[in-house]
PDB file of C-alpha atoms in Angstrom:
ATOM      1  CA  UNK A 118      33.385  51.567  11.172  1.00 50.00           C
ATOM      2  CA  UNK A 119      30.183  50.094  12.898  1.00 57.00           C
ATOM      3  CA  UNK A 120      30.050  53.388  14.917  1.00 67.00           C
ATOM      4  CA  UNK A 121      27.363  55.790  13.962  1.00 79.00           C
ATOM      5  CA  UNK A 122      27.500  59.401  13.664  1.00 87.00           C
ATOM      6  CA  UNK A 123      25.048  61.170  16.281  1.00 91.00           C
ATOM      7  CA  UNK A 124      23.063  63.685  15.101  1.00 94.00           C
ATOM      8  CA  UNK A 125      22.991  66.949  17.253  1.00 95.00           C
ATOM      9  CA  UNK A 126      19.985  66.042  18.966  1.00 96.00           C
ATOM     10  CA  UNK A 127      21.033  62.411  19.608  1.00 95.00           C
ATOM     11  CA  UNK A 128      24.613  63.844  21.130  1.00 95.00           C
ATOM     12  CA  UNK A 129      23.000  66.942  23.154  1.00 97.00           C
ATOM     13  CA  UNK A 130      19.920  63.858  24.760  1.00 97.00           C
ATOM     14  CA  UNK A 131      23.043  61.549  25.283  1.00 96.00           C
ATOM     15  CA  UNK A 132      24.671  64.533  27.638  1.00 97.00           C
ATOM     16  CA  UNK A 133      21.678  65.504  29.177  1.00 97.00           C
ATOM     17  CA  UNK A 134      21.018  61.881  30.346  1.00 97.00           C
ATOM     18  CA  UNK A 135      24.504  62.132  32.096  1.00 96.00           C
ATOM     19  CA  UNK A 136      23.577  65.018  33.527  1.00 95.00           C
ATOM     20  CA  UNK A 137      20.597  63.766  34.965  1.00 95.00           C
ATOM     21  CA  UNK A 138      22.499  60.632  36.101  1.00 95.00           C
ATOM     22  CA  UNK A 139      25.179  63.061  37.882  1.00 91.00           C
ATOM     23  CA  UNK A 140      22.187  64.705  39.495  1.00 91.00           C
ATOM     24  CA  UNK A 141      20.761  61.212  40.736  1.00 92.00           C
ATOM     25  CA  UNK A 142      24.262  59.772  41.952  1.00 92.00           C
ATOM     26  CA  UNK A 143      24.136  63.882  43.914  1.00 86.00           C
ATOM     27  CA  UNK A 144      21.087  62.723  45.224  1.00 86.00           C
ATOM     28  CA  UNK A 145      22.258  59.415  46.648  1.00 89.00           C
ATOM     29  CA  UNK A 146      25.462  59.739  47.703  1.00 89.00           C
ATOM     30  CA  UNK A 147      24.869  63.106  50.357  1.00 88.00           C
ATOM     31  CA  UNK A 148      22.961  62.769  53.661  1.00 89.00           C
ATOM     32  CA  UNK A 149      19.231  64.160  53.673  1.00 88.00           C
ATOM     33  CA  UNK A 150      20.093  66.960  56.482  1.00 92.00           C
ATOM     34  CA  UNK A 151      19.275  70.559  55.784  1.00 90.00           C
ATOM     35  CA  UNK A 152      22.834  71.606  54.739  1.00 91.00           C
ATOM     36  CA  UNK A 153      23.183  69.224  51.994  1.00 90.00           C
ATOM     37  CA  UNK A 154      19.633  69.741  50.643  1.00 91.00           C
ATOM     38  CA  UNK A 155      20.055  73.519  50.519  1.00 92.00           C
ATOM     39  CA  UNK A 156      23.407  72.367  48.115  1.00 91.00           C
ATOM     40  CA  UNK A 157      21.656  69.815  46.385  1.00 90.00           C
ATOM     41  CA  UNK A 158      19.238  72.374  45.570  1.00 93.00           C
ATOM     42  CA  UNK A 159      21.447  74.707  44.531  1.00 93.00           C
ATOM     43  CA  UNK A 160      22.841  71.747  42.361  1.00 92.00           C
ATOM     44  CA  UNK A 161      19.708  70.992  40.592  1.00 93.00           C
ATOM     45  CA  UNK A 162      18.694  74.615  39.964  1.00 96.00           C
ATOM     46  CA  UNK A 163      22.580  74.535  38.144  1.00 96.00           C
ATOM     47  CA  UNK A 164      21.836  71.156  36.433  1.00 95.00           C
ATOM     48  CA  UNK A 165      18.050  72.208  35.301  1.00 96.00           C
ATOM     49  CA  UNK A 166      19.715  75.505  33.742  1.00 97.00           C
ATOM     50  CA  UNK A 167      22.406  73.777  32.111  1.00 97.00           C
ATOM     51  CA  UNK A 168      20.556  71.076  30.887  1.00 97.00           C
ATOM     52  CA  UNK A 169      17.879  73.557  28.957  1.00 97.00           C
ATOM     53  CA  UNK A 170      21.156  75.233  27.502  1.00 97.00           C
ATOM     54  CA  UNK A 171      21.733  72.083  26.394  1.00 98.00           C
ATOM     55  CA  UNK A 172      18.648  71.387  24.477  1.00 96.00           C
ATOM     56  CA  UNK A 173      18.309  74.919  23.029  1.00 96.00           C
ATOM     57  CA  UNK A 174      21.847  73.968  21.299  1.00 96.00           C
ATOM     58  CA  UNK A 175      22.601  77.285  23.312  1.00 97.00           C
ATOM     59  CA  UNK A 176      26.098  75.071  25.358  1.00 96.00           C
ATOM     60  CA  UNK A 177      28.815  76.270  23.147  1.00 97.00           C
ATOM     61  CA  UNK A 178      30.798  74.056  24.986  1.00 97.00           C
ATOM     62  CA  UNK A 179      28.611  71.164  24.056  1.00 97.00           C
ATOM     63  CA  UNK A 180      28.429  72.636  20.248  1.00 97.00           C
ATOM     64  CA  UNK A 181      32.232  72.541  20.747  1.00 96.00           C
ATOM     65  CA  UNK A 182      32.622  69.223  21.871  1.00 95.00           C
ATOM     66  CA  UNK A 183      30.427  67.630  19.362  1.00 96.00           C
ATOM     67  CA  UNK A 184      31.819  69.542  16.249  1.00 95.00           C
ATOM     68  CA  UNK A 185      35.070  67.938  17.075  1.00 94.00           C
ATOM     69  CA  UNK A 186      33.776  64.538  18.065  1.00 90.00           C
ATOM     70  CA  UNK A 187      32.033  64.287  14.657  1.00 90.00           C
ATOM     71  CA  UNK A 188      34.984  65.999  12.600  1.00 89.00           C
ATOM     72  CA  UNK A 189      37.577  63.634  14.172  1.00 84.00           C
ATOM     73  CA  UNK A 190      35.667  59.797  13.498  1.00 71.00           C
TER      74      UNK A 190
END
């Protein structure tokens, strides 16, 4: 198999980098009026959370879902 096994650092960067892709596409796809930047705030303040969860190792949800990506290649 020419696929490589992540390491947990290479797996929790690769979600992070969606996350911050799903925040971009959040971004650009809702109008700039005051409604939808008070959500895309609220959003963000999610995302930043989640995303330092992520990079503590601290997402068992994450920890979950790359135990049983590795286990199952």
């Amino acid at each position: 198999s020419n696929i490589k096994k992540p390491s947990q650092q290479e797996y929790r960067k690769k979600v992070i980098d969606f996350m911050k892709r799903f925040e971009q596409a959040l971004s650009d796809l809702y109008p700039n009026d005051a409604q939808s930047e008070q959500f895309k705030e609220y959003v963000r303040s999610g995302l930043r959370k989640a995303i330092f969860s992520v990079n503590c190792g601290n997402s068992k949800e994450v920890e979950r879902r790359y135990k049983y990506y590795t286990d199952h290649r």
